[in-house]
mmCIF file of C-alpha atoms in Angstrom:
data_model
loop_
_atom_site.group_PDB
_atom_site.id
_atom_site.type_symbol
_atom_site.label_atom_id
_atom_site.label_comp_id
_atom_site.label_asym_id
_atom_site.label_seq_id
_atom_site.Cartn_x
_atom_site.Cartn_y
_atom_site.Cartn_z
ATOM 1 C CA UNK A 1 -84.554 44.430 -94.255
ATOM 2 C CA UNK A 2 -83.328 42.698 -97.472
ATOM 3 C CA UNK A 3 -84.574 41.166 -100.568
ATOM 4 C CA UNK A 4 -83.469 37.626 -101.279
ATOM 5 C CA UNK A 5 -80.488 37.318 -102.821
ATOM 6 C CA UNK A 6 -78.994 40.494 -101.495
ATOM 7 C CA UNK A 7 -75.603 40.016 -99.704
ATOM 8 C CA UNK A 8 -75.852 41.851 -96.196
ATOM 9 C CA UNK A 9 -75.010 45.232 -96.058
ATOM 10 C CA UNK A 10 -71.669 46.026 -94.707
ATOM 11 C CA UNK A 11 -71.118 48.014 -91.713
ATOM 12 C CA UNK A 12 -71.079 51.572 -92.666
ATOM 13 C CA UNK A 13 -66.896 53.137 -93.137
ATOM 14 C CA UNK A 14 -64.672 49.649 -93.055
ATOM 15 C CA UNK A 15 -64.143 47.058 -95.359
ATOM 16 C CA UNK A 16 -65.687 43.650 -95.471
ATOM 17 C CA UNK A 17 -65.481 41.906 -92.284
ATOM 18 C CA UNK A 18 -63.126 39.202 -92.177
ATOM 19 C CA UNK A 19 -63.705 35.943 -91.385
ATOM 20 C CA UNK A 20 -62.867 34.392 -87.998
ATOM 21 C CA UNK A 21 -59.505 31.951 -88.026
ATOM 22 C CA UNK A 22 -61.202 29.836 -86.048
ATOM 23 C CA UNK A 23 -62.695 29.134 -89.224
ATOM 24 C CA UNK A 24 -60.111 29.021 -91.168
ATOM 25 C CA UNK A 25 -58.310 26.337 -89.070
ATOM 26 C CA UNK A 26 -61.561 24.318 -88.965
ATOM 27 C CA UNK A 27 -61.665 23.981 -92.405
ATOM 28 C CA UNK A 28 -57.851 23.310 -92.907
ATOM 29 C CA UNK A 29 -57.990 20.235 -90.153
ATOM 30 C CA UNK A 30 -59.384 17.429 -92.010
ATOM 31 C CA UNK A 31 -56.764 18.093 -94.859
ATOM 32 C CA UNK A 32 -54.123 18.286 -92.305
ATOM 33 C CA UNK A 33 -55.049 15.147 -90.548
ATOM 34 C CA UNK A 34 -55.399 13.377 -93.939
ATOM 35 C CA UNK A 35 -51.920 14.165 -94.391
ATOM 36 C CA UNK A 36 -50.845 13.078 -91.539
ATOM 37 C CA UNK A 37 -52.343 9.945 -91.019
ATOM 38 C CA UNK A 38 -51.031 9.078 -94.484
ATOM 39 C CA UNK A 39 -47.276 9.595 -93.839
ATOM 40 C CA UNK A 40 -47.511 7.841 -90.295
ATOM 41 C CA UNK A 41 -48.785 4.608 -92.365
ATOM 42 C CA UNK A 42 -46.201 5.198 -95.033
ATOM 43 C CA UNK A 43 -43.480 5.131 -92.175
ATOM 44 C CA UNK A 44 -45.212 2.268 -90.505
ATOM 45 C CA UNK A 45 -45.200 0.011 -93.452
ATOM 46 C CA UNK A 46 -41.278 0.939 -94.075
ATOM 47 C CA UNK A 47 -40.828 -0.145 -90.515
ATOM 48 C CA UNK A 48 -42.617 -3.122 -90.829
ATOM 49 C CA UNK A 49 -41.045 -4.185 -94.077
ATOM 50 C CA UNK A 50 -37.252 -3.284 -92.458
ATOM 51 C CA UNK A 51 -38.340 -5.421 -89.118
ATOM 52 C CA UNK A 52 -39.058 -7.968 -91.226
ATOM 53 C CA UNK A 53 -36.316 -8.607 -93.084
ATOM 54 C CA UNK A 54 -33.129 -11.216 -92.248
ATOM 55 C CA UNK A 55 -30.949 -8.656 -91.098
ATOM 56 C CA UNK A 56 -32.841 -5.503 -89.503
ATOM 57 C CA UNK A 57 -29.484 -4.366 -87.890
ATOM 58 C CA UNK A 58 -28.131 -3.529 -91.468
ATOM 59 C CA UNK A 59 -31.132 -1.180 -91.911
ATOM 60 C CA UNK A 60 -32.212 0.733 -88.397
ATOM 61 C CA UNK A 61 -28.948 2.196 -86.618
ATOM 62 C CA UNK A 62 -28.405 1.033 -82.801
ATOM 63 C CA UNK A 63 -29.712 -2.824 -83.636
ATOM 64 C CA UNK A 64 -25.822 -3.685 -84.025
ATOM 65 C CA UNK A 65 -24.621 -5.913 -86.793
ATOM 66 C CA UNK A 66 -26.486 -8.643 -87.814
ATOM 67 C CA UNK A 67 -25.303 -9.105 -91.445
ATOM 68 C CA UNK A 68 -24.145 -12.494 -92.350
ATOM 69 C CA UNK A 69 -20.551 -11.147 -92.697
ATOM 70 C CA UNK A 70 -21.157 -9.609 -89.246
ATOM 71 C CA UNK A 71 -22.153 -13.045 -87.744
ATOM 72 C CA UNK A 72 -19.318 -14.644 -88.863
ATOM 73 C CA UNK A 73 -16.842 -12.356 -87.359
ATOM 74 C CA UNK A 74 -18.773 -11.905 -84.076
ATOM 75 C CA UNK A 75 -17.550 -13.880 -81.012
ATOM 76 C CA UNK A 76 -19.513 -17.099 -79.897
ATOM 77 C CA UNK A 77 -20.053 -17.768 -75.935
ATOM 78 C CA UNK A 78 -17.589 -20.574 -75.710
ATOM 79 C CA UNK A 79 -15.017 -18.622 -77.835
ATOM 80 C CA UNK A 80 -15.329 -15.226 -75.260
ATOM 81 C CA UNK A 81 -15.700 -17.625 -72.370
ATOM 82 C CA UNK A 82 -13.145 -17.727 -69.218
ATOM 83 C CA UNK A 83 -10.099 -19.377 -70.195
ATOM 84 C CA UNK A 84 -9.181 -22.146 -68.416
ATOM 85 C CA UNK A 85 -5.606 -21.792 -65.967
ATOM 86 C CA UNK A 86 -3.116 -24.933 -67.248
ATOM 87 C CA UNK A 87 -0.411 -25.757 -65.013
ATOM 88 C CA UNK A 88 3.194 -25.753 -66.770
ATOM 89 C CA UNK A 89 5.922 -27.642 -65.102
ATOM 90 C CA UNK A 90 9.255 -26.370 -64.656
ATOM 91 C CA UNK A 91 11.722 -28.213 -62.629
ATOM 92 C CA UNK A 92 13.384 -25.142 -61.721
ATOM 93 C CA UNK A 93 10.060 -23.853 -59.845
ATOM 94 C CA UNK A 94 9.264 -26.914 -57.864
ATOM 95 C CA UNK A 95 11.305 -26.366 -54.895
ATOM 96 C CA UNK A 96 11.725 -26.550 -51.345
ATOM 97 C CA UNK A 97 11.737 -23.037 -50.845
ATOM 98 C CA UNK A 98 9.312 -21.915 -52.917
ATOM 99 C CA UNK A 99 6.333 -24.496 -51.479
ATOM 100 C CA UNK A 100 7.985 -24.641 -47.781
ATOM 101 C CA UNK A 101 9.845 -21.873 -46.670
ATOM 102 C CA UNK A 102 12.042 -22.461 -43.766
ATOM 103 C CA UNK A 103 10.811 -19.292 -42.517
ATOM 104 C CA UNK A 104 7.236 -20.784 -42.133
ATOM 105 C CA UNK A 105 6.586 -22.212 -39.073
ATOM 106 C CA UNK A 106 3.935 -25.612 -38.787
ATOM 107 C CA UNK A 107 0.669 -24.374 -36.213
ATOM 108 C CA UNK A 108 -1.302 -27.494 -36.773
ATOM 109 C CA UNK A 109 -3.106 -30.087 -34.079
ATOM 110 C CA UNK A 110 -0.081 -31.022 -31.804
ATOM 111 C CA UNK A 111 2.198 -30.417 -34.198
ATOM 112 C CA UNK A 112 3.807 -26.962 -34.289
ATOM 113 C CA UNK A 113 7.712 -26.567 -35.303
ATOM 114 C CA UNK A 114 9.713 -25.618 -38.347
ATOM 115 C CA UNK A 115 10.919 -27.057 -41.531
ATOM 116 C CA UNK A 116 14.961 -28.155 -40.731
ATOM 117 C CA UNK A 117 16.156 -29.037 -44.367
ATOM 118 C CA UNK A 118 14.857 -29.477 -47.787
ATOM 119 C CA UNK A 119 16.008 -30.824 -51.648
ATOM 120 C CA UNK A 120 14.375 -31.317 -54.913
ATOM 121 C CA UNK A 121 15.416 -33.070 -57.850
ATOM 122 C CA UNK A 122 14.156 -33.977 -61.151
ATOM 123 C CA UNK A 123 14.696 -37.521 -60.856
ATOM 124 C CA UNK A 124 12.197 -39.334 -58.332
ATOM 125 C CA UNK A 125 14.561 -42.271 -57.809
ATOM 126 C CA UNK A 126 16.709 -39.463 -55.800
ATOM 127 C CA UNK A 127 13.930 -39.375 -53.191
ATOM 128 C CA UNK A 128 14.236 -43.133 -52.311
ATOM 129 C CA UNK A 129 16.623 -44.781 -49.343
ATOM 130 C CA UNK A 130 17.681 -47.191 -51.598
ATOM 131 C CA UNK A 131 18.294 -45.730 -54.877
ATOM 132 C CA UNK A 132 18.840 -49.230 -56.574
ATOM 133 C CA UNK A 133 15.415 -49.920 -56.214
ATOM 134 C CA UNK A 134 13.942 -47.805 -58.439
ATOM 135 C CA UNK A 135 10.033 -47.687 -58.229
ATOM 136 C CA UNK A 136 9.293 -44.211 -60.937
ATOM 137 C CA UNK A 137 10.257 -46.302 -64.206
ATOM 138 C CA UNK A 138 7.766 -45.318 -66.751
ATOM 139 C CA UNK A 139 5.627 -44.318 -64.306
ATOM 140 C CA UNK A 140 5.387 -40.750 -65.229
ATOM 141 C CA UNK A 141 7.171 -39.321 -62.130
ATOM 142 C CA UNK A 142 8.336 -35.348 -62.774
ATOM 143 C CA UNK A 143 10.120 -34.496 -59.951
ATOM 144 C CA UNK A 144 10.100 -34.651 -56.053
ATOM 145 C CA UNK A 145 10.640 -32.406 -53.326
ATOM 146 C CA UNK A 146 11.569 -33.781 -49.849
ATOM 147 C CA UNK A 147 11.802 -31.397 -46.515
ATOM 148 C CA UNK A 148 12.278 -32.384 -42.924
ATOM 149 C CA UNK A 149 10.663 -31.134 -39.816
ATOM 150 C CA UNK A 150 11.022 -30.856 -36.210
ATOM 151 C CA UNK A 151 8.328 -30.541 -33.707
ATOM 152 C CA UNK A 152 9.718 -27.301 -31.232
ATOM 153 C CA UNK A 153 10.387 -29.518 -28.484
ATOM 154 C CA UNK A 154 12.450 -31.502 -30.842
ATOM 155 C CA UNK A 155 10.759 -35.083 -29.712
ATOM 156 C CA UNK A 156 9.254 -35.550 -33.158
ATOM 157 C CA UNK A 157 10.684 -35.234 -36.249
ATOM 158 C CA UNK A 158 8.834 -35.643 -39.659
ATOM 159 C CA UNK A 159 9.918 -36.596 -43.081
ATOM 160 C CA UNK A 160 7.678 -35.568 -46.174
ATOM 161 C CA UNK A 161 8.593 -36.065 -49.733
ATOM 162 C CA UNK A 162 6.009 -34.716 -52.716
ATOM 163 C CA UNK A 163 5.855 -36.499 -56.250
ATOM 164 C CA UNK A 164 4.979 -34.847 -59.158
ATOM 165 C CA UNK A 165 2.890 -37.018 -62.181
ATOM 166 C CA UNK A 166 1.482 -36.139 -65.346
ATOM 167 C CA UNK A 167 -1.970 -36.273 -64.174
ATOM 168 C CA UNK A 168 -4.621 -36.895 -61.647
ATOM 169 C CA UNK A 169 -4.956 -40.875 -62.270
ATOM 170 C CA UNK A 170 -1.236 -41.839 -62.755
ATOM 171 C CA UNK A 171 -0.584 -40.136 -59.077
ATOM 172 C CA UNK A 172 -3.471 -42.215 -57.563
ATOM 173 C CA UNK A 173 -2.381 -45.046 -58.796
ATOM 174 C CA UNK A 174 1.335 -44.543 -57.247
ATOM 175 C CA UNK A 175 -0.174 -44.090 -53.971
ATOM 176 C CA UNK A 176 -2.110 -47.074 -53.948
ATOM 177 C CA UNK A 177 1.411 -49.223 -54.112
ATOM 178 C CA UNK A 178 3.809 -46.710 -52.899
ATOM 179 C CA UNK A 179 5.278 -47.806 -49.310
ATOM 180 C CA UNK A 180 7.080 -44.727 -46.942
ATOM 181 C CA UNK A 181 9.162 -47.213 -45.748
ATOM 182 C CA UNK A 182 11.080 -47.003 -49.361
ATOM 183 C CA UNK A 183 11.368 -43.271 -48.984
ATOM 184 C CA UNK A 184 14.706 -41.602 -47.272
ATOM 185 C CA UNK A 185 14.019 -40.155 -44.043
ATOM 186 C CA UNK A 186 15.087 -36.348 -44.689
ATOM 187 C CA UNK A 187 16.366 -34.154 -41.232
ATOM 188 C CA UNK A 188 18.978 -31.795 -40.558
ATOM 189 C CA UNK A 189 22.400 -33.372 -41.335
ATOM 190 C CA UNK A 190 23.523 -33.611 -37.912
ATOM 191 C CA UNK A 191 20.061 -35.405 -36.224
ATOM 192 C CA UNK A 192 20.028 -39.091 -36.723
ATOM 193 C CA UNK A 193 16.956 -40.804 -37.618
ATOM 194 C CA UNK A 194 15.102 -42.012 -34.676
ATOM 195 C CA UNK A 195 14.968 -45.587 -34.073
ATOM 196 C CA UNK A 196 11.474 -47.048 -33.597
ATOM 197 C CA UNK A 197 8.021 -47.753 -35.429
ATOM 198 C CA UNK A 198 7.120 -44.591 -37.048
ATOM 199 C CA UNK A 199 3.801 -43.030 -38.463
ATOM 200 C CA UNK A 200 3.122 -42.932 -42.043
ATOM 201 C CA UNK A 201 0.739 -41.162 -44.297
ATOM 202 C CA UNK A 202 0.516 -41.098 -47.771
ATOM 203 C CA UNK A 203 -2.027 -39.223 -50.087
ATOM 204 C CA UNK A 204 -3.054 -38.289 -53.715
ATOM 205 C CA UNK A 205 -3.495 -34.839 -53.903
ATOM 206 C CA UNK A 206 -4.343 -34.009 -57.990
ATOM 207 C CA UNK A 207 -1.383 -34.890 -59.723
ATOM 208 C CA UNK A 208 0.933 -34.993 -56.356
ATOM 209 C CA UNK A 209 1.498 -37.454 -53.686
ATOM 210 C CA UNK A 210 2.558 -37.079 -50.469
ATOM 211 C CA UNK A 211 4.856 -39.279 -48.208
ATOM 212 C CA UNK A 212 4.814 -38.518 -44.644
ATOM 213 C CA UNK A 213 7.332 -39.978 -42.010
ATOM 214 C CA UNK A 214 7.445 -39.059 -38.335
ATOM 215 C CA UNK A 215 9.451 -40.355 -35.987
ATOM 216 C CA UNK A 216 9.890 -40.002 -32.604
ATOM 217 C CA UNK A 217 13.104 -38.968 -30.194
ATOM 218 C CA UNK A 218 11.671 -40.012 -26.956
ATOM 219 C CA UNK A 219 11.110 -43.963 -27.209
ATOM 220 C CA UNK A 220 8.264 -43.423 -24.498
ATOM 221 C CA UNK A 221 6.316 -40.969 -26.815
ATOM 222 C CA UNK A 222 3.048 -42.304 -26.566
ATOM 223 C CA UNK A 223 1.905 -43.769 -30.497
ATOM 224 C CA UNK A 224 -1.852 -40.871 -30.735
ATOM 225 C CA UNK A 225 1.104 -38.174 -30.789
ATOM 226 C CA UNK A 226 3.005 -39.960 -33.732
ATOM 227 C CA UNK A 227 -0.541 -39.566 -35.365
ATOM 228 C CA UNK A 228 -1.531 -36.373 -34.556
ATOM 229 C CA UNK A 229 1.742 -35.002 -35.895
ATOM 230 C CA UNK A 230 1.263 -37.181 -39.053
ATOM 231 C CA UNK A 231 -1.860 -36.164 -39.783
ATOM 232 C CA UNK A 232 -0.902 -32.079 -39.150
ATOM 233 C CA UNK A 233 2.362 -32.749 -41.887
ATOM 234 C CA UNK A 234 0.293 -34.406 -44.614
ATOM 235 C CA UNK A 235 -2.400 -32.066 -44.367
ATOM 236 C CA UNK A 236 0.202 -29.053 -44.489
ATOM 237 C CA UNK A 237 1.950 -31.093 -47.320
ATOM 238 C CA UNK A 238 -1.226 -31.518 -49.368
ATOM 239 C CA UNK A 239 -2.519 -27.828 -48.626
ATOM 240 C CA UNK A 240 0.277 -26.695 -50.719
ATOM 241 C CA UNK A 241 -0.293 -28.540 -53.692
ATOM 242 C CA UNK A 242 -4.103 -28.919 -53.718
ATOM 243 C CA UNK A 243 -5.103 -25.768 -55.818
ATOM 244 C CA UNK A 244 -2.809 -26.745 -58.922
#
């Protein structure tokens, strides 16, 4: 029993009892939280202010550079877009060799032989049978290529000669008014040129057009196999030139 205002008595041989942590931490929590709570809204006003401003990059690491002097040396999408391939001419590259290997044997429709003889030359006029006639002035013609061609049973015999322009519309416009029957038949040196009404085919392919010639040995070839052939040698001729 005690009188009011006594403290309790303490138990008898130890010291005052000490108080529990649990209380301890219960009273420290509310400070701590207080704390807390008041940093995290510092921190959250920085970040709001930084996020806020022109260039956030220049302030919070791993948002890359975003300073005016930054922009101005950073790439645009058309500059770091794919460059575009440009075709130079040489005359030295366009060749018979290079676009129609005599190794390279024609598998096409009913036509399947072997080029017999090729030239080149930088002046078009070269490609003509009559070289007084000259049908490239100021017309832009580069350069030609002419090979020849003879079917493996040696009864047809093709002719095709590719001109080189400056661009796309100059070479249609050639082959709108261009006539094979202008063009020299080119075959091996020691095969004449067949007698007899050939078939002719000539196309704009980009900045090339083709002139293609067959003739036939055997004057009682029938006229679909002149075609055929015609059509296999201007599609071969235009297959090589198509992607430039």
């Amino acid at each position: 029993m005690t009188i009011q205002g006594e403290r309790a008595p303490r138990p008898a041989g130890g010291p005052e009892a000490p108080v529990p942590a649990t209380v301890h931490r219960s009273r420290r929590t509310p400070s701590r939280r207080i704390l807390v709570g008041a940093v995290l809204a510092v921190l959250a006003a920085g970040a709001g202010w930084i996020v806020t401003r022109p260039h956030p990059g220049d302030w919070i690491p791993g948002l890359g550079p975003t300073s005016a002097e930054s922009a101005k040396s950073a790439p645009t999408a058309a500059a770091v877009a794919a460059p575009t391939q440009t075709s130079v001419f040489t005359p030295e590259s366009f060749t018979a060799d290079r676009y129609f290997p005599a190794a390279r044997a024609v598998d096409l429709d009913d036509f399947k032989g072997r080029r017999t003889a090729g030239r080149q030359g930088g002046d078009c006029a070269e490609s003509l049978a009559d070289r007084a006639h000259n049908l490239f002035v100021n017309t832009g013609c580069q350069g030609y290529v002419s090979v020849g061609f003879a079917r493996t049973d040696q009864q047809l015999l093709g002719s095709v000669t590719v001109l080189r322009f400056g661009d796309a519309g100059a070479a249609a416009k050639m082959s709108q008014t261009l006539d094979a029957a202008a063009f020299a038949f080119t075959t091996e040196p020691e095969l004449p040129v067949p007698a007899g009404r050939p078939s002719t085919r000539i196309e704009a392919v980009g900045q090339y057009v083709t002139v293609t010639t067959v003739r036939s040995t055997d004057t009682h070839a029938a006229r679909p196999d002149l075609d055929a052939a015609a059509r296999a040698l201007s599609y071969t001729a235009g297959a090589s030139f198509g992607w430039m």
